[in-house]
Each structure stands twice: as structure tokens, then as C-alpha cells.
Amino acid sequence: MDKMPGWADAVLVPLISLLLAAILSALVIIGIGEDPVAAFKLMVDGALMRSSGWGYTLYYATNFIFTGLAVAVAFHARLFNIGGEGQAMIGGLGVALACLYIPWPNWYVALAGATVSAAIFGALWALIPAYLQAKRGSHIVITTIMFNFIAAALLNYVLVNLLRPQGAMDPATARFPEATQLPTFQDMFSTAETAMFRGAPANVTFFLAIAMCFVVWLLIWRTKLGYEIRAFGHSESAAKYAGISPVKITIVAMLISGGLAGMMALNTTMGEAERLVMNATEGAGFIGIAVALMGRSHPLGVLLAALLFGFLYQGGAELALWTNIPRELIVVIQALVILFTGALDNMVRMPLEKLFLASRRKA
Amino acid sequence: MTLMTKLYGAAAALAMTAGAAVAEPALIFDLGGKFDKSFNEAAFNGAVRWAEETGESFREIELQSEAQREQALRRFAENGNNPIVMTGFAFGNVLSEVAPDYPDTKFAIIDMVVDSPNVRSVVFNEHEGSYLVGMMAAMASESGTVGFIGGMDIPLIRKFACGYAQGVKAVNPDATVVSNMTGTTPAAWNDPVKGSELTKAQISQGADVVYAAAGGTGVGVLQTAADENILSIGVDSNQNYLHPGQVLTSMMKRVDNAVYDAMKAGTDLETGINVMGIANGGIGYALDEHNESLVSAEMKAAVDEASAKIASGELAVHDYMSDDSCPALSF
């Protein structure tokens, strides 16, 4: 087989990509007259050296795990779900409706109920593009991205006209009742003497995200449905020949994907804001694509990539707080990492592959 | 986490801000960004004025996401920044949660009331200033129809519109006020193209003076008004210079003064509700070399008289937000 060893594919390629992105970012920072070493140190200190920094890193990572898994599941069926953003928005609507209109007795029952509601809302939002792809051949990339805009407009309408409390200026719902508020890391890990994760938004949904990593792994590699999804992804004609229905797999894979994306809203809506605000998704649906690409659509890879992006987000916030690096440049740095790890993946992989093959031939 | 790593983190943060005064004030801009030619920029200018006068420095951040609201507040408070000033009503919810956790830090919020012992809530009597520019609009109008273009449709902007309509009707009870809002989401603060279209629509309805209370959207309103040769009225900052001779005046909401005052007071910042109106110079209209040819002596006399009456309490302008209704304009 003309392949490089698995460890090189899974570890070396992302590492080199990251290094390239880091070098370019450093040049950008030097270009505006700041010190890249100090900036990097500040990011590490702010994101990883304090427990509240970890609280933010893990909070962002939770979002990216959900959306990354969503994209990864669709990838296995060779479907490119760009609609994570919209599915998460509608998932947020599901969370808000469940939290506001059902009198939950306590948070864990509420979490279970809201999870189901978020997943159903997210999945239903993915259903129409999935149906159009499966039955009518409308390209899923086009339809899912269009549905992001429709979701934003729908959410806008619902928040402004239906769910906004009387007299409030923010386009947001009322605060969720006490019983639905999820325990944060601060509640869980602080002792009487030391406050851990003070004020950080990381909450119990992080563990739900970890659990979903395991569930997705089980689904893709240990179930008949997962096998069918992968077979369909490798070759549609072969899958058809084996008696796998393309319509069913397309729709089921997209429903699972949409459900996972919808569950992301649990973290931002129920865990952090405790009300539904307009831009609750904060672009996590799109970051999920980069996370899935970088994680090679494997749940473990998605988890690690999500942690990296969580670090970048939190580190970026620290940069904005304590340096004069403008926020636009912080976005540039984040974009460089996405560019190198996601879009330009092959730029590193191909030469590396050649290098490995050449060394093997010599041996 | 051990005490050592905490100390290390704190030391690193201090090293980055080396030379900073202990109680350096901080300013947090809303998602609109600091260079919006209007509200946030006025806040920035106030902070810069303070820094230039005192030779001291301040921290600032432009937010990127909702989650950063709380984070920025807490990090600045933990870092010892004091006072912490923030622009915009959207901070209200978060601040009411964060403020009690840092009783030794003073906060100042603009355009919102947060009830906490260490918070100064700065609110403006925008209806008073809008009343004055409404009078000027009615006197300058030849068609008897004037326009209002708001940003996001929230009670705060209706307060502008209502004060404006009252001013117009005070001068000319038969005048027509055409009112439009740009949108219902925060995106409406920064949509100059739509602002321009609304202006054209109002011109076709006969308006020959338009008042824009719409943040960055107003730039499009003023531009189109200048292109179509009608008069416009700016908001928040003095925008007369944008189109000299074509901007009738600007309703000045001295956000810069509010920020300047808060930073100048420093840790002794007086908390509670701080109402900025005509009486204390927080609200006014702009008169400079760019619009003096447009403002007649008669106009100025009438407006100054009304201004004095409002300041003394003799004339009360109805505040839309007091009862969510407006006697002079229906929405």
C-alpha cells in the first residue's frame, strides 16, 4: 500500500500545519509591531494556566465538539453539512421552548428534556436539505448554507415578535427558570476554601459532549447503521449494490448530524446565557467544519481539535484584553489555523507522503 | 490550581501591562466596534480626552462574542481595573450578575439602569435633545413634512422619535412626521445602505428634513440627504462636519462626557442613577461653522428659549419609555 504510517497521518500532518500557521501568525504580529513570544505566552497563560481560563477553553471546546461531531458524521456518508450554524440556532430555539414552557422539577431532568428537544429541532432543520439531496439531487452544500440564513431570519422573527419579554430591548427570551439552570464547573469543583473555575461558563454539557464522542464512535464503527454510512460514503454504487438505500442513509446521516449540531445550543443557551440570545451560536457551526477536517472525522480527533480551537478562542480573548492587537487581527490568526489545518491539509500531506514513500523505497 | 501557578499567572499579566497604574480604568465597547462615527466612538473620544489630560492610560476591548461580555467584566475586575465603563444596554443583564461579585470595583454602564451599590447607571434624556432638533426641523422645513429614521426598533429609539415629533408639533401643529426603523436586530445599527433607501422613500413622501438616530446606519442617511439636496440631522456625536452646509444640526448625546466623568472620578465614582439632560450639559444640539448658515437667528432664539425652559423644568417633554406611548407619534 502506498500510504504513510497512521501516526504520521494523524499526528504529524496536523502538527506541521499548526506550526506553519503559528509561524505565519508570528509574522503578522511582528508586522504590527507586537512581540509574538509575549503574545503566545499571554495566550497560554490566559487559556491554560488558570482554572477560569480552562473554564472558558472548555466552554468553547464544548461547542466545537458538538458541531465537529455533526460535520464528522455527515462526512462519513460523504455529505458536506455546512448548515451546523443554522441547525444549532434552531436547536437553541428547541432548548428555549423546552426550558420556558415545561415546568421541570430539577436540572438533570431538564437537561435530558432539553437535549431531546434541541436534537429534534436541529435534526428537523437538517431534514429538508437531506430530503432535497436524497430525492431531488439538490446539492447539500448549497441547501444547508441557504438554510443557515433562513434559520437566522426565523430566529430573528421569533425572538423579536414572539419570545421577547414585554418592554425588553434585547432581542432575547426571558431568563430560564431556576430549575433549568445547569451546574457550572464552578459549582461542581469549588471547595469551601478555593473557588475553582470562577465565573467561567464551562458547565455540565462538557461531559455530555464527551459522552457524545463515545456514542458517535460506537455508532460509526460498532453498529450496522454506522457500517452502512461508511460504505455509502466510500462508494454510493457499491453500497447500492449491497442493498443499502442511498435515500435512507442520506436522510439518517443528516438527521444525526443536525441533531448533534442542535445539541450544541445546550451549552451556550442553557449552560451559559440561561436565555436564548440572537447570536448564541457565535460561528461554532462553521468552526465545526475545520474541527472535523482536522480531527479526520474521528471522535477522538474531533475532541482534540475542539480543545485546540477552544484554546485559540480563549487565548484570542486574552490577547484582546491585554494587548493592543486589534480584534480583526485575532480573527486573522484564528483563520490562519483554520486555513492550514482544514483547507490546506493536502499541502502538507502530499509532500510528507512522498517523503515517507521515498524513504521506504530506499530502505 | 496551586497558589504558585496563580501567582505566576498574575505576575505574567502584570508583566504585560508593565508601568500601568494600579487602578487603571477600563472601557468595554459593544459588538458594534469602537469606530462607528457615533455612539461607541463618542465613548472612545471621552476616554482619549481623559488620557490626554491626565497622562494616564486605560484598558479597552472590542467584544467578539456574547460570552466575552461577562469574561471581559470579570477579567478587568480581577486585574484591578477601576472603574470599568461599558457602552450599551446589552450589558445590563450580565452586569447585574457580575457587579455584586466585585464589591470593591466601580462600574459605569451607559444607556441602561442596573441596580447595584457599586454601579453608576448613566442614562440620557434623549427626548429633550430630540425635541430641540425637532423644533429646528419644523422651522427649516418648507414642505411641512419631516422624517425620522431610527436604528433598531427598541423603546430607546422610540424615545428619540417621540421627542422629535413633539418638537416638530410644537412649532407646526399641522406638520407630518414620517417615521421608519431600520430593523429589529442589532444589525440595524450598521446598515448604511438601508438607511439610504429609507431616506429616499421619505423624500418621495415629501420629507425635506430627516433626523437619523441609527448609529452607523445614519452615515447612509446623511449621505443620501446631501445627495438629494435636503437637510439632515445627525446624532450622538457632532456630525455636522460630514456634509458641511447640508446637515442642519446634530443632536448631541454627550457619551464622551459620561465616559470622561467616570474615568476622572476614578475609584471615587459616585454610584446610582446619573441622568444626563439639557440641564447638566449631557444633551444638546450642535452649532458650529459647518451649519451656522442654516440656523437662522429666529431658529436659534426659539430653540434656546425651549432649552432654558426644559432645563428649568417649565417645559416637560414626554418620555416614551416612561409609559411606552407617545402623544405626538404613533408607531
XYZ file of C-alpha atoms in Angstrom:
694
model
C 0.000 0.000 0.000
C 1.240 3.452 -0.918
C 0.416 5.042 2.360
C 2.274 6.709 5.117
C 2.071 5.249 8.601
C -1.058 6.048 10.565
C 0.722 8.043 13.239
C 2.171 10.389 10.643
C -1.246 10.940 9.109
C -2.966 11.543 12.434
C -0.272 13.417 14.352
C 2.476 14.708 12.103
C 0.287 16.370 9.461
C -1.776 18.450 11.901
C 1.338 19.334 13.902
C 3.217 20.624 10.865
C 0.128 22.512 9.701
C -0.164 24.128 13.114
C 3.492 25.058 13.090
C 3.112 26.728 9.696
C 0.074 28.643 10.923
C 1.968 29.672 14.045
C 4.922 30.961 12.025
C 2.666 32.998 9.740
C 0.738 34.365 12.718
C 4.006 35.345 14.371
C 4.971 37.251 11.226
C 1.605 39.021 11.275
C 2.100 40.006 14.918
C 5.631 41.251 14.220
C 4.187 43.175 11.282
C 2.004 45.284 13.569
C 4.838 45.840 15.986
C 3.958 43.463 18.825
C 6.040 40.700 20.350
C 4.851 37.253 19.161
C 6.564 35.362 22.005
C 4.891 37.525 24.628
C 1.593 37.211 22.780
C 1.829 33.420 22.719
C 2.793 33.340 26.370
C -0.210 35.518 27.153
C -2.495 33.150 25.281
C -1.129 30.125 27.139
C -1.273 31.879 30.499
C -4.795 33.113 29.929
C -6.196 29.912 28.492
C -4.349 27.148 30.323
C -2.619 28.459 33.428
C -5.669 29.498 35.409
C -8.677 27.366 36.232
C -11.067 30.063 34.999
C -9.079 30.167 31.757
C -9.646 26.441 31.422
C -13.289 27.116 32.144
C -13.519 29.261 29.035
C -11.341 26.995 26.911
C -13.527 24.012 27.748
C -16.680 26.056 27.229
C -15.666 26.932 23.679
C -14.386 23.383 23.138
C -17.794 22.003 24.121
C -19.397 23.971 21.300
C -16.811 22.761 18.820
C -17.086 19.126 19.906
C -20.805 19.092 19.119
C -20.532 20.864 15.786
C -17.352 18.948 14.897
C -19.095 15.639 15.536
C -22.057 16.835 13.484
C -19.866 17.557 10.479
C -17.870 14.347 11.019
C -20.933 12.077 10.947
C -22.098 13.649 7.698
C -18.570 13.354 6.286
C -18.643 9.603 6.793
C -21.598 9.491 4.419
C -19.697 11.887 2.141
C -22.195 14.638 2.846
C -20.839 18.104 3.469
C -23.059 19.620 6.141
C -22.303 23.345 6.174
C -25.561 24.031 7.971
C -24.329 23.361 11.506
C -24.761 27.030 12.298
C -28.434 27.097 11.364
C -29.144 23.727 12.921
C -27.589 24.933 16.169
C -29.680 28.122 16.067
C -32.870 26.157 15.673
C -31.602 23.724 18.311
C -31.335 26.755 20.585
C -34.962 27.518 19.889
C -35.760 23.955 20.948
C -33.823 24.427 24.168
C -35.534 27.740 24.898
C -39.030 26.412 24.289
C -38.372 23.349 26.436
C -36.901 25.403 29.264
C -39.501 28.159 29.219
C -42.712 26.236 28.742
C -42.221 22.927 30.554
C -42.058 23.060 34.354
C -39.033 20.868 35.032
C -38.531 19.607 38.603
C -34.711 19.812 38.559
C -31.756 20.399 36.278
C -30.935 16.840 35.237
C -34.449 16.069 34.110
C -34.477 19.468 32.402
C -31.158 18.713 30.713
C -32.456 15.395 29.421
C -35.633 17.020 28.119
C -33.844 19.990 26.585
C -31.297 17.670 24.960
C -34.049 15.734 23.252
C -35.776 18.947 22.216
C -32.555 20.508 20.878
C -31.674 17.362 18.948
C -35.151 17.100 17.426
C -35.221 20.764 16.382
C -31.700 20.562 14.931
C -32.464 17.291 13.141
C -35.692 18.623 11.653
C -33.827 21.657 10.340
C -31.421 19.281 8.583
C -34.261 17.111 7.287
C -35.346 19.384 4.432
C -31.896 19.728 2.845
C -31.398 15.993 3.394
C -34.683 15.175 1.682
C -33.890 17.518 -1.197
C -30.487 15.882 -1.626
C -31.758 12.332 -1.373
C -34.857 12.687 -3.535
C -34.243 15.658 -5.800
C -30.455 15.758 -6.006
C -30.246 19.384 -4.801
C -26.707 19.792 -3.629
C -26.445 19.572 0.148
C -23.748 22.252 0.369
C -25.998 24.805 -1.290
C -29.148 23.907 0.593
C -27.564 23.683 4.047
C -25.810 27.018 3.694
C -29.036 28.637 2.486
C -30.813 27.170 5.475
C -28.385 28.993 7.752
C -29.833 32.281 6.537
C -33.375 31.058 6.827
C -32.654 29.905 10.378
C -31.218 33.300 11.294
C -34.252 35.083 9.861
C -36.661 32.704 11.581
C -34.913 33.064 14.921
C -34.911 36.820 14.478
C -38.645 36.824 13.895
C -39.404 34.524 16.815
C -37.199 36.401 19.263
C -38.337 39.880 18.303
C -42.038 39.196 17.892
C -42.915 36.180 19.996
C -40.445 35.393 22.770
C -39.112 38.793 23.789
C -40.431 39.812 27.201
C -42.592 42.945 27.299
C -40.563 46.133 27.390
C -37.164 44.467 26.925
C -34.801 45.992 24.390
C -32.587 42.964 23.767
C -33.888 40.548 21.152
C -33.696 37.659 23.605
C -36.042 35.429 25.564
C -36.766 35.806 29.242
C -34.344 34.177 31.657
C -34.939 30.448 32.067
C -36.441 29.335 35.378
C -34.128 28.445 38.273
C -34.766 24.714 37.987
C -33.326 24.515 34.476
C -30.022 26.199 35.269
C -27.159 23.790 34.762
C -24.353 23.397 37.292
C -21.177 25.102 36.086
C -17.676 23.829 36.727
C -17.513 26.418 39.480
C -20.464 24.775 41.252
C -19.032 21.313 40.714
C -15.363 21.686 41.544
C -15.097 24.556 44.003
C -14.425 23.656 47.603
C -15.148 25.813 50.601
C -11.585 27.230 50.642
C -10.746 27.631 46.966
C -13.041 28.790 44.211
C -12.245 26.905 41.033
C -13.326 27.990 37.532
C -14.575 31.261 38.982
C -17.123 32.888 36.713
C -16.242 30.627 33.801
C -19.118 29.388 31.651
C -17.968 25.755 31.298
C -20.736 23.534 32.556
C -22.025 20.029 32.748
C -22.736 19.881 28.998
C -18.985 19.364 28.511
C -19.440 15.842 29.852
C -22.408 15.367 27.581
C -20.149 16.335 24.684
C -17.546 13.767 25.771
C -20.287 11.162 26.033
C -21.459 12.047 22.536
C -17.907 11.471 21.239
C -18.122 7.932 22.556
C -21.651 7.444 21.191
C -20.592 8.632 17.736
C -17.596 6.291 17.823
C -19.907 3.401 18.741
C -22.352 4.388 16.027
C -19.836 4.728 13.214
C -17.589 1.764 13.961
C -19.678 -0.634 16.004
C -23.182 -0.633 14.521
C -24.784 -1.837 11.323
C -26.026 1.680 10.571
C -22.524 3.076 11.013
C -21.175 0.469 8.635
C -23.823 1.396 6.100
C -22.982 5.096 6.456
C -19.304 4.423 5.896
C -19.966 2.058 2.987
C -22.223 4.656 1.386
C -19.550 7.290 1.905
C -16.863 5.190 0.249
C -18.890 4.285 -2.801
C -22.515 5.005 -3.480
C -22.788 2.447 -6.276
C -21.171 -0.306 -4.234
C -23.456 0.496 -1.321
C -26.477 0.346 -3.593
C -25.283 -2.996 -4.939
C -25.030 -4.263 -1.381
C -28.656 -3.334 -0.800
C -28.095 -0.097 1.132
C -30.693 2.561 0.376
C -28.978 5.859 -0.538
C -32.127 7.808 0.353
C -32.307 6.285 3.808
C -28.614 6.743 4.569
C -28.550 10.336 3.329
C -31.539 11.264 5.436
C -30.495 9.336 8.544
C -26.929 10.641 8.460
C -28.166 14.207 8.091
C -30.709 13.771 10.897
C -27.959 12.576 13.240
C -25.703 15.387 12.076
C -28.404 18.020 12.576
C -29.270 16.585 15.976
C -25.668 16.845 17.145
C -25.391 20.397 15.859
C -28.644 21.285 17.619
C -27.294 19.930 20.903
C -24.506 22.492 20.760
C -27.087 25.099 21.765
C -27.444 23.414 25.169
C -24.032 24.733 26.100
C -24.484 28.339 25.021
C -28.170 28.729 25.783
C -28.913 26.605 28.817
C -25.391 26.460 30.238
C -24.072 29.968 29.686
C -26.618 32.682 28.920
C -29.591 30.929 30.561
C -31.757 32.617 27.950
C -31.781 32.479 24.156
C -29.969 35.416 22.568
C -29.736 36.271 18.902
C -26.229 35.121 18.035
C -25.961 32.285 20.517
C -24.047 30.076 18.069
C -21.157 32.508 17.611
C -19.903 30.839 14.447
C -19.336 27.460 16.096
C -21.201 25.755 13.251
C -18.516 26.833 10.811
C -15.621 26.122 13.171
C -17.059 22.606 13.392
C -16.073 22.035 9.756
C -12.440 22.863 10.497
C -12.582 20.753 13.654
C -13.926 17.734 11.768
C -11.359 18.149 8.982
C -8.510 18.461 11.426
C -9.793 15.587 13.537
C -10.032 13.407 10.434
C -13.703 12.786 11.251
C -12.747 10.582 14.195
C -14.384 11.427 17.535
C -11.039 11.425 19.348
C -9.543 13.692 16.718
C -12.606 15.955 16.928
C -12.176 16.163 20.709
C -8.515 17.165 20.414
C -9.135 19.635 17.591
C -12.025 21.157 19.554
C -9.711 21.653 22.531
C -7.202 23.380 20.257
C -9.824 25.727 18.885
C -11.162 26.336 22.381
C -7.648 27.373 23.332
C -7.422 29.664 20.307
C -10.711 31.333 21.156
C -9.918 31.854 24.798
C -6.315 32.840 24.054
C -7.616 35.279 21.472
C -9.898 36.870 24.050
C -6.922 37.271 26.381
C -4.939 38.936 23.615
C -7.797 41.352 23.030
C -7.925 42.160 26.737
C -4.280 42.779 27.481
C -2.607 43.837 24.256
C -3.238 46.373 21.548
C -3.621 43.702 18.902
C -6.963 44.635 17.294
C -9.737 42.052 17.233
C -9.623 41.829 13.453
C -6.052 40.524 13.624
C -7.018 37.961 16.228
C -9.581 36.688 13.757
C -6.798 36.577 11.153
C -4.711 34.376 13.441
C -7.645 32.042 14.083
C -8.369 31.966 10.366
C -4.765 31.033 9.556
C -5.050 27.977 11.778
C -8.312 27.005 10.088
C -6.773 27.587 6.682
C -3.738 25.428 7.334
C -5.376 22.629 9.286
C -8.564 22.459 7.278
C -8.358 23.825 3.785
C -4.659 23.379 3.038
C -4.445 19.942 4.590
C -3.129 18.372 1.409
C -0.391 20.940 1.069
C 1.350 19.299 3.991
C 0.118 15.768 3.476
C 1.270 15.250 -0.123
C 4.932 16.228 0.308
C 5.038 14.322 3.573
C 3.597 11.264 1.873
C 6.209 11.487 -0.872
C 8.910 11.828 1.746
C 7.770 8.691 3.538
C 7.462 6.703 0.343
C 10.906 7.804 -0.814
C 12.481 6.780 2.463
C 10.685 3.440 2.316
C 11.920 2.733 -1.186
C 15.471 3.353 -0.074
C 15.130 1.020 2.882
C -4.743 25.048 40.860
C -1.996 25.827 43.315
C -1.252 29.233 44.705
C 2.072 29.293 42.870
C 0.580 28.955 39.422
C -1.983 31.595 40.294
C 0.789 33.938 41.350
C 2.676 33.107 38.221
C -0.344 33.889 36.072
C -0.924 37.157 37.868
C 2.751 38.078 37.536
C 2.661 37.367 33.822
C -0.424 39.507 33.398
C 1.245 42.290 35.330
C 4.406 41.983 33.279
C 2.368 42.504 30.123
C 0.788 45.638 31.485
C 4.037 46.904 32.947
C 4.025 50.504 34.045
C 0.267 50.598 34.374
C -1.212 52.458 37.283
C -2.802 50.287 39.940
C -6.345 51.473 39.336
C -6.247 51.833 35.578
C -9.782 52.346 34.260
C -11.182 50.070 31.549
C -13.622 50.697 28.722
C -15.611 47.938 27.026
C -17.163 48.608 23.628
C -20.216 46.786 22.421
C -20.250 44.441 19.432
C -20.652 47.424 17.073
C -16.972 48.247 17.467
C -15.347 51.457 18.572
C -15.143 53.323 15.256
C -18.829 53.682 14.415
C -18.683 57.508 13.974
C -21.395 57.687 16.595
C -22.113 56.078 19.943
C -19.077 53.875 20.647
C -16.721 56.334 19.059
C -18.026 59.083 21.321
C -17.192 56.875 24.302
C -13.717 56.274 22.926
C -13.175 60.000 22.401
C -14.156 60.697 26.003
C -11.635 58.148 27.241
C -8.909 59.540 24.989
C -9.614 63.052 26.235
C -9.241 61.833 29.809
C -5.999 60.020 28.978
C -4.529 63.075 27.251
C -5.442 65.415 30.074
C -4.139 63.220 32.862
C -1.318 61.485 31.006
C -2.591 58.167 32.246
C -3.677 55.138 30.278
C -6.778 52.956 30.117
C -7.575 49.427 29.013
C -10.114 48.777 26.282
C -11.631 45.835 24.472
C -13.924 45.440 21.482
C -16.046 42.374 22.019
C -16.129 39.490 19.568
C -18.840 37.335 21.078
C -21.639 37.306 23.628
C -19.705 35.088 26.032
C -16.978 37.700 26.210
C -19.238 40.244 27.906
C -19.006 38.523 31.251
C -15.433 37.458 30.667
C -14.215 40.977 29.929
C -16.009 42.353 33.001
C -14.600 39.708 35.303
C -11.081 39.797 33.949
C -10.862 43.561 34.196
C -12.298 43.460 37.707
C -9.869 40.735 38.789
C -6.994 42.637 37.272
C -7.830 45.592 39.495
C -9.066 47.901 36.751
C -11.302 50.506 38.326
C -13.690 51.951 37.275
C -14.918 49.748 34.441
C -17.049 51.594 31.897
C -19.233 49.840 29.322
C -21.314 51.162 26.464
C -24.751 49.892 25.617
C -27.882 48.443 27.155
C -26.889 44.894 26.183
C -24.528 44.764 29.166
C -27.384 45.228 31.616
C -28.161 41.572 32.126
C -24.557 40.491 32.612
C -23.548 43.413 34.785
C -26.361 42.833 37.259
C -24.858 39.374 37.827
C -21.198 40.320 37.884
C -21.276 43.568 39.882
C -22.178 42.006 43.271
C -19.141 39.662 42.990
C -16.715 42.590 42.971
C -17.995 44.999 45.628
C -14.722 46.972 45.619
C -14.827 47.698 41.907
C -16.898 50.538 40.468
C -18.788 50.017 37.226
C -20.411 52.541 34.920
C -22.959 51.486 32.332
C -24.319 53.805 29.662
C -27.920 53.682 28.416
C -29.158 51.180 30.994
C -30.104 51.121 34.652
C -28.512 48.403 36.775
C -29.468 48.444 40.414
C -26.359 47.585 42.390
C -24.495 49.602 45.053
C -21.262 49.759 43.021
C -22.785 50.650 39.644
C -23.312 54.070 38.131
C -26.090 53.927 35.570
C -25.809 56.737 33.067
C -28.998 57.454 31.172
C -29.632 60.327 28.825
C -32.710 62.454 28.287
C -32.574 61.889 24.545
C -36.180 63.040 24.227
C -35.173 66.546 25.312
C -32.440 66.910 22.727
C -34.635 65.338 20.081
C -37.335 67.884 20.953
C -34.912 70.728 20.219
C -33.793 69.345 16.856
C -37.445 68.596 16.056
C -38.235 72.284 16.517
C -35.374 73.192 14.207
C -36.517 70.640 11.635
C -40.055 72.072 11.597
C -38.724 75.622 11.197
C -36.349 74.644 8.404
C -38.900 72.519 6.553
C -40.695 74.105 3.628
C -42.908 71.146 2.760
C -44.267 70.697 6.278
C -43.170 67.067 6.240
C -40.126 65.863 8.159
C -38.631 62.391 8.544
C -37.199 60.257 11.338
C -35.023 57.194 10.698
C -34.280 55.025 13.699
C -31.827 52.158 14.022
C -33.068 49.096 15.839
C -36.722 49.281 16.839
C -36.349 49.402 20.627
C -38.015 51.637 23.200
C -34.824 53.700 23.472
C -35.017 54.742 19.813
C -38.752 55.350 20.021
C -37.864 57.766 22.807
C -35.778 59.721 20.277
C -38.596 59.653 17.730
C -41.216 60.716 20.232
C -39.221 63.685 21.498
C -38.531 64.721 17.909
C -42.189 64.562 16.905
C -43.172 66.632 19.938
C -40.660 69.297 18.967
C -41.942 69.366 15.393
C -45.571 69.648 16.510
C -44.711 72.400 18.995
C -43.600 74.609 16.108
C -46.064 73.494 13.484
C -49.073 71.504 14.760
C -50.038 70.591 11.187
C -46.648 69.130 10.271
C -46.374 65.481 9.244
C -43.685 63.285 10.798
C -42.713 60.211 8.772
C -41.004 57.635 10.970
C -39.166 54.472 9.942
C -36.975 51.973 11.770
C -34.102 50.238 10.006
C -34.613 46.836 11.561
C -35.317 44.790 14.651
C -31.846 43.336 15.280
C -28.507 44.853 16.279
C -27.526 44.677 12.586
C -29.783 47.729 12.141
C -27.104 49.869 13.820
C -24.759 49.380 10.923
C -26.711 49.253 7.681
C -25.988 52.496 5.775
C -27.433 51.079 2.544
C -30.830 50.547 4.094
C -30.557 53.938 5.768
C -30.064 55.445 2.335
C -33.078 53.629 0.883
C -35.314 54.711 3.751
C -34.199 58.303 3.203
C -35.180 58.122 -0.464
C -38.543 56.662 0.485
C -39.148 59.502 2.947
C -38.136 62.103 0.372
C -40.710 60.657 -2.010
C -43.270 61.169 0.756
C -42.370 64.845 0.855
C -39.869 64.989 3.696
C -37.255 67.712 3.336
C -35.514 67.278 6.713
C -34.581 63.840 8.086
C -33.280 63.001 11.539
C -31.192 59.844 11.820
C -30.913 58.145 15.221
C -29.369 54.976 13.937
C -25.656 54.662 14.804
C -23.612 53.696 11.755
C -26.756 53.490 9.593
C -27.049 57.258 9.938
C -23.965 57.726 7.754
C -26.031 56.476 4.812
C -28.963 58.700 5.753
C -26.818 61.828 5.892
C -25.086 60.931 2.632
C -28.332 60.424 0.722
C -29.881 63.561 2.186
C -26.850 65.527 0.981
C -27.013 63.896 -2.473
C -30.714 64.665 -2.795
C -30.280 68.230 -1.543
C -32.414 68.014 1.548
C -31.357 68.692 5.122
C -30.429 66.037 7.647
C -29.848 65.917 11.400
C -27.051 63.873 12.925
C -26.998 62.102 16.274
C -24.830 61.303 19.325
C -21.585 62.889 18.111
C -21.421 66.203 16.261
C -21.848 65.025 12.672
C -22.200 68.485 11.095
C -18.757 68.197 9.504
C -19.719 65.126 7.461
C -21.582 67.248 4.889
C -20.910 70.937 5.624
C -23.881 73.126 4.844
C -26.237 70.201 4.459
C -26.514 68.863 7.979
C -28.949 71.157 9.812
C -27.581 70.213 13.226
C -26.729 67.193 15.371
C -28.476 66.010 18.497
C -25.553 65.780 20.858
C -25.643 62.975 23.362
C -22.502 63.526 25.326
C -21.462 59.912 25.812
C -17.914 61.223 25.721
C -18.627 63.417 28.751
C -20.155 60.466 30.591
C -17.071 58.325 29.991
C -14.749 61.231 30.756
C -16.541 61.984 34.017
C -16.491 58.347 35.089
C -12.790 57.973 34.417
C -11.978 61.294 36.034
C -13.842 60.322 39.189
C -11.783 57.126 39.232
C -12.299 54.929 42.247
C -14.396 57.641 43.896
C -17.027 57.253 41.208
C -20.417 58.178 42.555
C -22.812 55.312 42.012
C -26.536 55.316 41.407
C -28.543 56.664 38.533
C -26.938 59.561 36.702
C -29.345 61.351 34.389
C -27.667 63.411 31.699
C -30.003 66.035 30.262
C -30.110 69.567 28.967
C -29.796 70.955 32.479
C -26.349 69.430 33.109
C -24.934 69.619 29.597
C -25.378 65.951 28.816
C -27.707 66.682 25.911
C -27.737 69.492 23.411
C -27.645 70.471 19.761
C -24.574 71.227 17.716
C -23.863 74.678 16.285
C -20.543 75.236 14.521
C -19.049 76.745 11.375
C -20.496 73.947 9.234
C -24.148 74.729 9.935
C -24.259 78.374 11.015
C -25.588 79.409 7.595
C -28.528 77.017 8.041
C -29.553 78.095 11.524
C -31.359 81.453 11.450
C -31.305 83.817 14.389
C -35.009 83.232 14.869
C -34.457 79.480 14.961
C -31.652 79.772 17.471
C -33.675 82.076 19.718
C -36.635 79.704 19.745
C -34.512 76.656 20.475
C -32.501 78.366 23.175
C -35.690 79.518 24.836
C -37.102 75.992 24.799
C -33.788 74.697 26.042
C -33.862 77.036 29.016
C -37.471 76.101 29.750
C -36.650 72.392 29.701
C -33.643 72.946 31.940
C -35.718 74.864 34.457
C -38.476 72.278 34.358
C -41.028 74.705 32.959
C -41.417 72.621 29.814
C -41.728 68.850 30.156
C -41.075 66.663 27.130
C -42.879 63.362 27.261
C -40.540 60.386 27.670
C -41.687 57.398 25.591
C -40.030 54.932 27.942
C -41.990 56.188 30.946
C -45.248 54.669 29.692
C -44.471 53.093 26.291
C -46.663 55.547 24.449
C -46.249 58.766 22.526
C -48.783 61.606 22.259
C -47.278 63.068 19.080
C -46.443 59.996 17.030
C -47.860 56.539 16.580
C -45.563 53.621 15.760
